[in-house]
């Protein structure tokens, strides 16, 4: 273990997962994507098809050939499998914050994960498992001058896959069946390193224990550091109160990046349930599940409404999804069409919102000011139900806008915000990071930090999400559109005349694939003559 020195004030005790590239290394490439949100399909299937991942593989292969790459580092920066957005929680009558019901909790987590890996996204995970062999064979076949040798896959933990770390059986399944990594093949040094990251060097010593996914990853050769980004989001990280009797500090999102504190807390702010779980699993997924069940029972399905329900997970922020379904319900009620389905939508939304406002954890996971607002909203909803259906629905619409449920940042961070990011903190400058990456917001962004006019300019990159989203058109209506961003970093042997002074050639670029889809663009035509792809 490295000790702190004046030149290195941050010992590896607090900064474990940093790859220190050797000077004599061969050509390497790092590729980063984030927020794949692979779901089990029970509340709509919103993920990209296999064709997208085959095209992505072809892009990686071509760049391996172009730059004569020997080693690929593929970073999946959090929220890869989505354990939150599933109807299985509501179906089994348990939610992600009810971990004390261990047997039922474990059963749901494992059922979701197996559906994701074995059924819905089997081809993607096969691609991951076969990636090294496939790239080695294809590069050798196409250009024998490319001596490709190795793939390293790094998966960081996000706020939608943290449940994996709560269940050893599920995390083991993710390693072995998802990534093709047997627990017995994980080196003791790696186990100890991950243990130190999470506060106890021995916690993963047993070969039957799956090491947690890392919270961050850095590579000095790529000059790159990344973390999912939930540590900046108060709705998707838990507030932990200080415990002076046990000598434990407290933490909330306003405290920022504090590795030493997190290690003492065993990273509990990011492993515990959070307010965002109540919105995604408690409101949205439960609403979709209960609405579809009621429509089945009354045999009153409507192709437009069905399509919108299946798409609700694609709206950001989350409150926009609820506004959309209320908007459709209002139009149908005004036109006196599909009234049974409209009644179900409005009743189930009211029911799910009241349940959400009545759960202790919803209030416990909220800051004081919001807690007061939620309590007031619950009583207001109950009161409005006495004054008629239409008024109740109007109040729901108003509350959704007021509470701004699921709001996220959609603009680049300010200079002052970037100055607090770990890549740019004075304590970590000796690592030489120039690129700070994160996902989480689903909005691809970038900003140039230039912290303290350092010798090397610094850049902030947000990877967005590899899935479609529903966006507003300029005047009215909606469009299904995705921005699939991948970051490529090249760490190459310099073959130019300056190779004596600069033996390595360093470059990076982002590749954004903007995709539009006919699926559900014109919802009034769904079920008539529009193609569904």
Short mmCIF file of C-alpha atoms in Angstrom, two decimals:
data_model
loop_
_atom_site.label_atom_id
_atom_site.label_comp_id
_atom_site.label_asym_id
_atom_site.label_seq_id
_atom_site.Cartn_x
_atom_site.Cartn_y
_atom_site.Cartn_z
CA UNK A 1 0.00 0.00 0.00
CA UNK A 2 1.36 3.39 -0.95
CA UNK A 3 1.91 5.90 1.86
CA UNK A 4 1.14 9.60 1.69
CA UNK A 5 4.06 11.87 0.77
CA UNK A 6 4.31 15.60 -0.07
CA UNK A 7 4.39 14.61 -3.75
CA UNK A 8 1.51 12.16 -3.33
CA UNK A 9 -0.80 13.53 -0.61
CA UNK A 10 -3.56 11.02 -1.40
CA UNK A 11 -2.46 7.49 -0.52
CA UNK A 12 -3.87 4.53 -2.38
CA UNK A 13 -5.74 3.68 0.81
CA UNK A 14 -8.36 6.13 -0.48
CA UNK A 15 -7.73 5.96 -4.22
CA UNK A 16 -7.47 2.30 -5.09
CA UNK A 17 -8.61 1.71 -8.64
CA UNK A 18 -6.01 3.71 -10.54
CA UNK A 19 -4.06 2.05 -13.35
CA UNK A 20 -0.51 3.39 -13.56
CA UNK A 21 0.56 2.87 -17.16
CA UNK A 22 4.10 1.67 -17.77
CA UNK A 23 6.32 3.80 -20.06
CA UNK A 24 7.02 0.87 -22.40
CA UNK A 25 3.35 0.01 -22.96
CA UNK A 26 2.04 -0.85 -26.42
CA UNK A 27 -0.79 0.94 -28.23
CA UNK A 28 -3.93 1.11 -26.09
CA UNK A 29 -7.47 2.41 -26.58
CA UNK A 30 -10.13 3.19 -23.98
CA UNK A 31 -13.82 3.23 -24.93
CA UNK A 32 -16.43 4.52 -22.48
CA UNK A 33 -20.23 4.37 -22.53
CA UNK A 34 -22.74 4.84 -19.74
CA UNK A 35 -26.34 4.25 -18.65
CA UNK A 36 -27.35 1.31 -20.80
CA UNK A 37 -30.22 0.64 -18.35
CA UNK A 38 -30.87 -2.89 -19.50
CA UNK A 39 -34.28 -3.82 -18.08
CA UNK A 40 -36.26 -7.03 -17.82
CA UNK A 41 -38.92 -5.58 -20.15
CA UNK A 42 -41.77 -5.81 -17.65
CA UNK A 43 -42.59 -2.09 -17.74
CA UNK A 44 -41.93 -1.60 -21.43
CA UNK A 45 -38.86 -2.42 -23.50
CA UNK A 46 -36.87 0.73 -24.14
CA UNK A 47 -33.39 -0.61 -24.91
CA UNK A 48 -31.47 -0.62 -28.17
CA UNK A 49 -31.62 -3.65 -30.41
CA UNK A 50 -28.80 -6.07 -31.15
CA UNK A 51 -28.07 -4.27 -34.42
CA UNK A 52 -26.84 -1.23 -32.44
CA UNK A 53 -24.31 -3.29 -30.50
CA UNK A 54 -23.06 -5.07 -33.58
CA UNK A 55 -22.50 -1.68 -35.20
CA UNK A 56 -20.68 -0.54 -32.06
CA UNK A 57 -18.45 -3.62 -32.20
CA UNK A 58 -17.66 -2.89 -35.84
CA UNK A 59 -16.61 0.64 -34.90
CA UNK A 60 -14.29 -0.65 -32.17
CA UNK A 61 -12.83 -3.25 -34.53
CA UNK A 62 -12.14 -0.70 -37.25
CA UNK A 63 -10.36 1.64 -34.83
CA UNK A 64 -8.31 -1.22 -33.43
CA UNK A 65 -7.13 -1.84 -36.99
CA UNK A 66 -6.57 1.83 -37.81
CA UNK A 67 -4.44 2.53 -34.74
CA UNK A 68 -2.85 -0.94 -34.43
CA UNK A 69 -4.30 -1.35 -30.95
CA UNK A 70 -2.86 -4.02 -28.65
CA UNK A 71 -5.11 -3.49 -25.63
CA UNK A 72 -8.71 -2.29 -25.26
CA UNK A 73 -10.16 -0.96 -22.00
CA UNK A 74 -13.97 -0.89 -22.17
CA UNK A 75 -15.57 1.13 -19.37
CA UNK A 76 -19.30 0.74 -18.69
CA UNK A 77 -19.87 3.70 -16.40
CA UNK A 78 -22.77 2.66 -14.17
CA UNK A 79 -26.49 1.83 -14.53
CA UNK A 80 -25.72 -1.02 -16.90
CA UNK A 81 -28.40 -3.37 -15.59
CA UNK A 82 -31.47 -1.61 -14.22
CA UNK A 83 -32.68 -3.32 -11.06
CA UNK A 84 -35.20 -0.57 -10.23
CA UNK A 85 -37.48 -0.31 -13.26
CA UNK A 86 -39.31 -3.59 -13.09
CA UNK A 87 -42.86 -4.64 -12.33
CA UNK A 88 -41.52 -7.55 -10.26
CA UNK A 89 -41.31 -5.26 -7.20
CA UNK A 90 -45.00 -4.37 -7.28
CA UNK A 91 -45.97 -7.88 -8.34
CA UNK A 92 -44.27 -9.42 -5.29
CA UNK A 93 -45.32 -6.62 -2.94
CA UNK A 94 -41.80 -5.60 -1.98
CA UNK A 95 -39.71 -2.55 -2.92
CA UNK A 96 -35.96 -1.85 -3.18
CA UNK A 97 -35.86 -0.10 0.20
CA UNK A 98 -37.28 -3.15 2.01
CA UNK A 99 -34.00 -5.04 2.19
CA UNK A 100 -34.75 -6.39 5.66
CA UNK A 101 -37.13 -8.84 3.93
CA UNK A 102 -34.03 -10.66 2.75
CA UNK A 103 -35.49 -13.77 1.16
CA UNK A 104 -38.09 -11.93 -0.91
CA UNK A 105 -35.68 -9.11 -1.77
CA UNK A 106 -33.07 -11.59 -2.98
CA UNK A 107 -35.62 -13.49 -5.05
CA UNK A 108 -36.75 -10.35 -6.89
CA UNK A 109 -33.20 -9.10 -7.52
CA UNK A 110 -32.08 -12.45 -8.92
CA UNK A 111 -35.22 -12.83 -11.05
CA UNK A 112 -34.73 -9.37 -12.60
CA UNK A 113 -31.04 -9.98 -13.26
CA UNK A 114 -31.54 -13.38 -14.89
CA UNK A 115 -34.22 -11.99 -17.21
CA UNK A 116 -31.87 -9.15 -18.18
CA UNK A 117 -28.82 -11.36 -18.86
CA UNK A 118 -30.40 -14.57 -20.13
CA UNK A 119 -33.49 -13.34 -21.96
CA UNK A 120 -33.74 -9.69 -22.91
CA UNK A 121 -30.05 -8.88 -23.52
CA UNK A 122 -28.41 -12.26 -23.97
CA UNK A 123 -26.63 -11.19 -27.19
CA UNK A 124 -25.06 -8.12 -25.58
CA UNK A 125 -23.63 -10.09 -22.68
CA UNK A 126 -22.39 -12.75 -25.08
CA UNK A 127 -20.61 -9.93 -26.92
CA UNK A 128 -18.94 -8.88 -23.65
CA UNK A 129 -17.88 -12.44 -22.82
CA UNK A 130 -16.50 -13.03 -26.34
CA UNK A 131 -15.02 -9.58 -26.89
CA UNK A 132 -11.34 -10.42 -26.37
CA UNK A 133 -11.39 -13.57 -28.48
CA UNK A 134 -13.47 -11.97 -31.19
CA UNK A 135 -11.26 -8.87 -31.51
CA UNK A 136 -8.10 -11.00 -31.48
CA UNK A 137 -9.41 -13.24 -34.26
CA UNK A 138 -10.89 -10.44 -36.39
CA UNK A 139 -7.85 -8.12 -36.22
CA UNK A 140 -5.52 -11.00 -37.07
CA UNK A 141 -7.73 -12.04 -39.99
CA UNK A 142 -8.05 -8.52 -41.42
CA UNK A 143 -4.56 -7.13 -40.78
CA UNK A 144 -1.79 -9.25 -39.29
CA UNK A 145 0.21 -6.14 -38.45
CA UNK A 146 -2.28 -5.51 -35.62
CA UNK A 147 -1.09 -7.64 -32.71
CA UNK A 148 -4.22 -7.34 -30.59
CA UNK A 149 -3.88 -9.16 -27.25
CA UNK A 150 -6.12 -8.04 -24.41
CA UNK A 151 -9.52 -6.65 -23.37
CA UNK A 152 -10.12 -5.21 -19.92
CA UNK A 153 -13.76 -4.55 -18.98
CA UNK A 154 -14.50 -2.14 -16.14
CA UNK A 155 -18.05 -1.77 -14.79
CA UNK A 156 -18.62 0.97 -12.22
CA UNK A 157 -21.62 1.01 -9.92
CA UNK A 158 -24.53 3.36 -10.56
CA UNK A 159 -27.70 4.18 -8.66
CA UNK A 160 -29.90 1.74 -10.62
CA UNK A 161 -27.65 -1.31 -10.26
CA UNK A 162 -26.55 -0.86 -6.63
CA UNK A 163 -28.96 -3.66 -5.59
CA UNK A 164 -26.50 -6.12 -7.14
CA UNK A 165 -24.04 -5.26 -4.38
CA UNK A 166 -26.63 -6.18 -1.74
CA UNK A 167 -26.94 -9.80 -2.83
CA UNK A 168 -23.88 -12.02 -3.30
CA UNK A 169 -25.77 -14.53 -5.45
CA UNK A 170 -26.87 -11.80 -7.89
CA UNK A 171 -23.45 -10.16 -8.06
CA UNK A 172 -21.86 -13.57 -8.63
CA UNK A 173 -24.30 -14.21 -11.47
CA UNK A 174 -23.43 -10.82 -12.99
CA UNK A 175 -19.70 -11.62 -12.91
CA UNK A 176 -19.91 -15.19 -14.15
CA UNK A 177 -22.89 -15.22 -16.53
CA UNK A 178 -22.82 -11.55 -17.55
CA UNK A 179 -19.11 -10.81 -17.85
CA UNK A 180 -17.74 -14.35 -18.08
CA UNK A 181 -15.46 -13.83 -15.04
CA UNK A 182 -15.39 -16.73 -12.59
CA UNK A 183 -15.02 -15.75 -8.94
CA UNK A 184 -12.19 -18.25 -8.57
CA UNK A 185 -10.23 -16.39 -11.26
CA UNK A 186 -10.29 -13.03 -9.46
CA UNK A 187 -6.79 -12.45 -8.08
CA UNK A 188 -6.29 -12.02 -4.30
CA UNK A 189 -4.65 -8.65 -4.95
CA UNK A 190 -7.76 -7.45 -6.77
CA UNK A 191 -9.98 -8.69 -3.95
CA UNK A 192 -7.87 -6.86 -1.37
CA UNK A 193 -7.81 -3.71 -3.46
CA UNK A 194 -11.60 -3.65 -3.75
CA UNK A 195 -11.87 -4.39 -0.04
CA UNK A 196 -9.67 -1.41 0.78
CA UNK A 197 -11.82 0.78 -1.48
CA UNK A 198 -14.92 -0.21 0.47
CA UNK A 199 -13.34 0.04 3.92
CA UNK A 200 -12.17 -3.48 4.81
CA UNK A 201 -9.27 -5.18 3.05
CA UNK A 202 -10.51 -8.65 4.01
CA UNK A 203 -14.20 -8.33 3.08
CA UNK A 204 -13.78 -10.08 -0.30
CA UNK A 205 -11.07 -12.58 0.65
CA UNK A 206 -13.32 -15.63 0.19
CA UNK A 207 -13.45 -16.99 -3.36
CA UNK A 208 -17.19 -17.46 -2.80
CA UNK A 209 -17.67 -13.72 -2.27
CA UNK A 210 -18.12 -11.48 -5.31
CA UNK A 211 -16.16 -8.21 -4.97
CA UNK A 212 -18.26 -5.06 -5.28
CA UNK A 213 -18.20 -3.14 -8.53
CA UNK A 214 -15.85 -0.15 -8.22
CA UNK A 215 -17.19 3.31 -7.52
CA UNK A 216 -14.66 4.97 -9.83
CA UNK A 217 -11.91 4.16 -12.30
CA UNK A 218 -8.80 6.03 -13.39
CA UNK A 219 -5.90 5.43 -15.77
CA UNK A 220 -2.82 7.66 -15.81
CA UNK A 221 -1.87 6.52 -19.32
CA UNK A 222 -5.21 7.67 -20.70
CA UNK A 223 -5.14 10.68 -18.30
CA UNK A 224 -8.71 9.74 -17.56
CA UNK A 225 -10.85 9.42 -14.44
CA UNK A 226 -14.54 8.56 -14.25
CA UNK A 227 -17.35 7.81 -11.84
CA UNK A 228 -21.07 7.39 -12.48
CA UNK A 229 -22.00 10.82 -11.07
CA UNK A 230 -24.68 9.94 -8.51
CA UNK A 231 -22.50 11.46 -5.78
CA UNK A 232 -23.60 14.90 -7.05
CA UNK A 233 -27.31 14.05 -6.99
CA UNK A 234 -29.11 14.40 -3.63
CA UNK A 235 -32.11 12.38 -4.90
CA UNK A 236 -29.99 9.39 -5.86
CA UNK A 237 -27.56 9.21 -2.96
CA UNK A 238 -28.53 8.65 0.65
CA UNK A 239 -27.97 11.08 3.50
CA UNK A 240 -26.02 9.38 6.28
CA UNK A 241 -26.17 10.90 9.76
CA UNK A 242 -23.02 11.14 11.86
CA UNK A 243 -22.62 8.63 14.69
CA UNK A 244 -20.18 10.15 17.24
CA UNK A 245 -20.41 7.09 19.52
CA UNK A 246 -18.98 4.91 16.74
CA UNK A 247 -16.68 7.62 15.45
CA UNK A 248 -18.47 7.72 12.10
CA UNK A 249 -18.89 10.93 10.11
CA UNK A 250 -22.05 11.96 8.30
CA UNK A 251 -22.43 12.82 4.63
CA UNK A 252 -24.87 14.32 2.17
CA UNK A 253 -24.50 15.36 -1.47
CA UNK A 254 -23.69 18.95 -0.52
CA UNK A 255 -20.47 17.68 1.12
CA UNK A 256 -19.11 16.67 -2.29
CA UNK A 257 -16.30 14.27 -3.09
CA UNK A 258 -14.91 12.87 0.18
CA UNK A 259 -13.26 9.48 -0.36
CA UNK A 260 -11.91 9.21 3.20
CA UNK A 261 -15.40 9.80 4.63
CA UNK A 262 -17.00 7.33 2.22
CA UNK A 263 -14.50 4.65 3.10
CA UNK A 264 -15.29 5.02 6.81
CA UNK A 265 -18.97 4.71 5.89
CA UNK A 266 -18.23 1.72 3.60
CA UNK A 267 -19.73 3.79 0.76
CA UNK A 268 -23.19 3.48 2.32
CA UNK A 269 -24.45 6.77 0.78
CA UNK A 270 -24.37 4.99 -2.59
CA UNK A 271 -25.34 1.47 -1.54
CA UNK A 272 -28.36 2.35 0.61
CA UNK A 273 -31.81 2.95 -0.92
CA UNK A 274 -32.52 6.54 -1.92
CA UNK A 275 -35.42 8.84 -2.81
CA UNK A 276 -34.96 8.17 -6.52
CA UNK A 277 -35.85 4.52 -5.91
CA UNK A 278 -39.27 5.53 -4.61
CA UNK A 279 -39.98 7.47 -7.79
CA UNK A 280 -38.72 4.91 -10.32
CA UNK A 281 -39.91 1.71 -8.61
CA UNK A 282 -42.59 3.07 -6.31
CA UNK A 283 -44.47 5.43 -8.63
CA UNK A 284 -43.64 4.91 -12.30
CA UNK A 285 -43.05 1.15 -12.52
CA UNK A 286 -45.90 0.38 -10.14
CA UNK A 287 -48.27 2.68 -12.05
CA UNK A 288 -47.44 0.99 -15.37
CA UNK A 289 -47.85 -2.48 -13.86
CA UNK A 290 -51.17 -1.78 -12.13
CA UNK A 291 -52.59 0.08 -15.11
CA UNK A 292 -51.85 -2.77 -17.51
CA UNK A 293 -53.30 -5.33 -15.11
CA UNK A 294 -56.53 -3.32 -14.78
CA UNK A 295 -56.77 -2.90 -18.56
CA UNK A 296 -56.34 -6.65 -19.01
CA UNK A 297 -59.09 -7.32 -16.50
CA UNK A 298 -61.51 -4.93 -18.16
CA UNK A 299 -60.36 -5.74 -21.71
CA UNK A 300 -60.12 -2.08 -22.60
CA UNK A 301 -56.68 -1.79 -24.14
CA UNK A 302 -56.04 1.11 -26.50
CA UNK A 303 -53.04 0.96 -28.89
CA UNK A 304 -52.11 4.61 -28.35
CA UNK A 305 -52.29 4.39 -24.57
CA UNK A 306 -50.47 1.04 -24.56
CA UNK A 307 -47.65 2.54 -26.63
CA UNK A 308 -47.30 5.54 -24.35
CA UNK A 309 -47.28 3.36 -21.24
CA UNK A 310 -44.48 1.29 -22.75
CA UNK A 311 -42.52 4.47 -23.44
CA UNK A 312 -42.94 6.23 -20.06
CA UNK A 313 -39.46 5.26 -18.89
CA UNK A 314 -37.90 7.30 -21.72
CA UNK A 315 -39.05 10.68 -20.44
CA UNK A 316 -36.59 12.88 -18.58
CA UNK A 317 -37.22 14.28 -16.08
CA UNK A 318 -39.62 11.68 -14.68
CA UNK A 319 -42.43 14.14 -14.03
CA UNK A 320 -42.65 14.69 -17.80
CA UNK A 321 -43.80 11.07 -18.18
CA UNK A 322 -46.68 11.60 -15.76
CA UNK A 323 -47.61 14.87 -17.46
CA UNK A 324 -47.70 13.03 -20.80
CA UNK A 325 -50.04 10.27 -19.70
CA UNK A 326 -52.35 12.83 -18.06
CA UNK A 327 -52.32 14.85 -21.27
CA UNK A 328 -53.40 11.84 -23.31
CA UNK A 329 -56.08 10.96 -20.78
CA UNK A 330 -57.44 14.52 -20.88
CA UNK A 331 -57.64 14.50 -24.70
CA UNK A 332 -59.52 11.20 -24.71
CA UNK A 333 -61.91 12.39 -22.02
CA UNK A 334 -62.63 15.58 -23.97
CA UNK A 335 -63.28 13.52 -27.10
CA UNK A 336 -65.34 10.97 -25.12
CA UNK A 337 -63.24 8.08 -26.44
CA UNK A 338 -61.69 5.14 -24.61
CA UNK A 339 -63.25 6.34 -21.37
CA UNK A 340 -62.72 3.05 -19.54
CA UNK A 341 -58.97 3.21 -20.21
CA UNK A 342 -58.90 6.89 -19.22
CA UNK A 343 -60.65 6.11 -15.95
CA UNK A 344 -58.13 3.38 -15.18
CA UNK A 345 -55.18 5.69 -15.88
CA UNK A 346 -56.48 8.45 -13.64
CA UNK A 347 -57.54 6.11 -10.84
CA UNK A 348 -54.28 4.13 -10.81
CA UNK A 349 -52.15 7.26 -10.91
CA UNK A 350 -54.07 8.69 -7.96
CA UNK A 351 -53.74 5.39 -6.10
CA UNK A 352 -49.99 5.06 -6.78
CA UNK A 353 -49.28 8.66 -5.79
CA UNK A 354 -51.18 8.29 -2.52
CA UNK A 355 -49.33 5.06 -1.75
CA UNK A 356 -46.02 6.77 -2.52
CA UNK A 357 -46.84 9.74 -0.30
CA UNK A 358 -47.90 7.34 2.46
CA UNK A 359 -44.70 5.29 2.59
CA UNK A 360 -42.43 6.15 5.50
CA UNK A 361 -39.34 5.74 3.33
CA UNK A 362 -40.53 8.39 0.86
CA UNK A 363 -40.48 10.93 3.67
CA UNK A 364 -37.38 9.56 5.38
CA UNK A 365 -35.33 9.83 2.19
CA UNK A 366 -36.41 13.44 1.54
CA UNK A 367 -34.80 16.66 2.82
CA UNK A 368 -36.86 18.58 5.42
CA UNK A 369 -38.37 21.11 3.02
CA UNK A 370 -39.52 18.50 0.53
CA UNK A 371 -40.79 16.33 3.38
CA UNK A 372 -43.13 19.11 4.40
CA UNK A 373 -44.25 19.54 0.78
CA UNK A 374 -44.93 15.81 0.41
CA UNK A 375 -46.99 15.66 3.58
CA UNK A 376 -49.00 18.67 2.42
CA UNK A 377 -49.45 17.08 -1.02
CA UNK A 378 -50.81 13.87 0.50
CA UNK A 379 -53.47 15.67 2.50
CA UNK A 380 -54.32 17.94 -0.41
CA UNK A 381 -54.90 14.92 -2.65
CA UNK A 382 -57.13 13.30 -0.05
CA UNK A 383 -59.08 16.52 0.37
CA UNK A 384 -59.54 17.09 -3.35
CA UNK A 385 -61.05 13.63 -3.77
CA UNK A 386 -64.05 14.92 -1.85
CA UNK A 387 -64.69 17.63 -4.43
CA UNK A 388 -65.00 15.53 -7.56
CA UNK A 389 -62.93 13.58 -10.04
CA UNK A 390 -61.92 16.43 -12.37
CA UNK A 391 -60.56 18.59 -9.55
CA UNK A 392 -58.56 15.66 -8.20
CA UNK A 393 -56.87 15.14 -11.56
CA UNK A 394 -56.15 18.87 -11.91
CA UNK A 395 -54.46 18.84 -8.52
CA UNK A 396 -52.34 15.81 -9.50
CA UNK A 397 -51.10 17.63 -12.60
CA UNK A 398 -50.27 20.73 -10.58
CA UNK A 399 -48.45 18.79 -7.87
CA UNK A 400 -46.33 16.92 -10.38
CA UNK A 401 -45.11 20.18 -11.89
CA UNK A 402 -44.55 21.75 -8.47
CA UNK A 403 -42.58 18.84 -7.01
CA UNK A 404 -40.45 18.46 -10.15
CA UNK A 405 -40.05 14.73 -9.52
CA UNK A 406 -36.94 13.27 -11.07
CA UNK A 407 -35.40 16.55 -12.27
CA UNK A 408 -31.85 16.32 -13.60
CA UNK A 409 -29.13 18.69 -14.77
CA UNK A 410 -29.29 19.29 -18.51
CA UNK A 411 -26.58 21.95 -18.77
CA UNK A 412 -22.79 21.60 -18.41
CA UNK A 413 -21.46 22.12 -14.87
CA UNK A 414 -20.16 25.55 -13.99
CA UNK A 415 -16.48 26.27 -13.53
CA UNK A 416 -16.95 26.25 -9.75
CA UNK A 417 -18.66 22.85 -9.93
CA UNK A 418 -15.92 21.37 -12.11
CA UNK A 419 -13.30 22.60 -9.66
CA UNK A 420 -14.80 20.21 -7.07
CA UNK A 421 -14.56 17.13 -9.31
CA UNK A 422 -11.91 14.63 -8.18
CA UNK A 423 -9.95 14.80 -11.43
CA UNK A 424 -9.28 18.46 -10.82
CA UNK A 425 -8.83 18.59 -7.03
CA UNK A 426 -5.35 19.73 -5.88
CA UNK A 427 -4.88 16.53 -3.86
CA UNK A 428 -5.10 14.44 -7.05
CA UNK A 429 -3.19 16.65 -9.51
CA UNK A 430 -0.14 14.37 -9.38
CA UNK A 431 -2.11 11.72 -11.29
CA UNK A 432 -2.23 14.01 -14.33
CA UNK A 433 -5.90 13.46 -15.17
CA UNK A 434 -7.14 15.67 -17.99
CA UNK A 435 -10.54 14.11 -18.66
CA UNK A 436 -13.22 13.77 -16.01
CA UNK A 437 -16.11 11.56 -17.08
CA UNK A 438 -19.57 10.82 -15.71
CA UNK A 439 -22.99 9.66 -16.88
CA UNK A 440 -26.17 9.57 -14.78
CA UNK A 441 -28.03 12.57 -16.24
CA UNK A 442 -28.73 10.91 -19.63
CA UNK A 443 -27.72 14.22 -21.25
CA UNK A 444 -24.40 14.21 -23.18
CA UNK A 445 -22.44 17.28 -22.16
CA UNK A 446 -18.92 18.64 -22.17
CA UNK A 447 -17.05 21.55 -20.60
CA UNK A 448 -13.48 22.82 -20.57
CA UNK A 449 -12.29 23.27 -17.00
CA UNK A 450 -8.77 24.80 -17.34
CA UNK A 451 -8.44 24.66 -13.56
CA UNK A 452 -5.92 27.23 -12.26
CA UNK A 453 -4.44 27.60 -15.74
CA UNK A 454 -2.68 24.26 -15.38
CA UNK A 455 -0.13 23.17 -17.97
CA UNK A 456 -2.61 20.69 -19.44
CA UNK A 457 -6.15 21.84 -20.10
CA UNK A 458 -8.84 19.72 -18.46
CA UNK A 459 -12.11 18.55 -19.93
CA UNK A 460 -15.42 17.37 -18.47
CA UNK A 461 -17.34 14.76 -20.48
CA UNK A 462 -20.82 13.41 -19.77
CA UNK A 463 -21.57 10.24 -21.72
CA UNK A 464 -25.35 10.59 -21.74
CA UNK A 465 -27.19 7.29 -22.23
CA UNK A 466 -27.22 4.47 -24.74
CA UNK A 467 -30.97 4.29 -25.13
CA UNK A 468 -33.65 6.33 -26.84
CA UNK A 469 -35.39 9.22 -25.10
CA UNK A 470 -38.66 11.08 -25.62
CA UNK A 471 -38.09 14.76 -26.31
CA UNK A 472 -40.44 17.69 -26.88
CA UNK A 473 -40.87 19.11 -30.37
CA UNK A 474 -40.54 22.86 -30.79
CA UNK A 475 -44.25 23.73 -30.59
CA UNK A 476 -46.15 20.63 -29.61
CA UNK A 477 -45.87 16.88 -29.71
CA UNK A 478 -43.04 14.48 -28.98
CA UNK A 479 -40.19 12.77 -30.80
CA UNK A 480 -38.33 9.58 -29.96
CA UNK A 481 -34.63 10.38 -30.28
CA UNK A 482 -31.38 9.07 -28.87
CA UNK A 483 -27.87 10.44 -28.64
CA UNK A 484 -25.54 7.48 -28.31
CA UNK A 485 -22.25 8.93 -27.10
CA UNK A 486 -19.04 6.97 -26.74
CA UNK A 487 -15.69 8.37 -25.64
CA UNK A 488 -12.55 7.09 -27.35
CA UNK A 489 -9.12 7.72 -25.80
CA UNK A 490 -5.92 6.78 -27.62
CA UNK A 491 -2.62 6.13 -25.89
CA UNK A 492 -0.24 5.34 -28.76
CA UNK A 493 3.42 4.98 -29.44
CA UNK A 494 4.64 8.21 -31.06
CA UNK A 495 6.23 7.42 -34.41
CA UNK A 496 6.84 11.03 -35.50
CA UNK A 497 10.07 13.01 -35.39
CA UNK A 498 9.24 14.22 -31.87
CA UNK A 499 9.24 10.69 -30.41
CA UNK A 500 12.45 11.29 -28.44
CA UNK A 501 10.84 14.14 -26.50
CA UNK A 502 7.30 12.72 -26.50
CA UNK A 503 7.38 8.91 -26.67
CA UNK A 504 3.58 8.66 -26.35
CA UNK A 505 0.91 10.17 -28.59
CA UNK A 506 -2.32 11.00 -26.75
CA UNK A 507 -5.68 11.90 -28.25
CA UNK A 508 -9.37 11.57 -27.49
CA UNK A 509 -12.67 12.19 -29.22
CA UNK A 510 -16.35 11.52 -28.71
CA UNK A 511 -18.55 9.78 -31.23
CA UNK A 512 -22.22 10.76 -31.11
CA UNK A 513 -24.72 8.70 -33.07
CA UNK A 514 -27.96 10.67 -33.22
CA UNK A 515 -30.83 8.28 -33.82
CA UNK A 516 -34.45 8.99 -34.63
CA UNK A 517 -37.13 6.35 -34.64
CA UNK A 518 -40.56 6.01 -36.21
CA UNK A 519 -41.64 4.03 -33.16
CA UNK A 520 -44.43 5.97 -31.42
CA UNK A 521 -43.52 9.29 -33.06
CA UNK A 522 -47.11 9.64 -34.25
CA UNK A 523 -49.07 8.00 -31.50
CA UNK A 524 -52.40 8.82 -33.12
CA UNK A 525 -51.41 6.44 -35.94
CA UNK A 526 -50.24 3.58 -33.73
CA UNK A 527 -52.23 0.45 -34.53
CA UNK A 528 -53.36 1.84 -37.90
CA UNK A 529 -50.71 2.14 -40.57
CA UNK A 530 -47.50 3.24 -38.89
CA UNK A 531 -44.61 0.80 -38.74
CA UNK A 532 -43.38 -0.32 -35.35
CA UNK A 533 -39.70 -1.24 -35.32
#
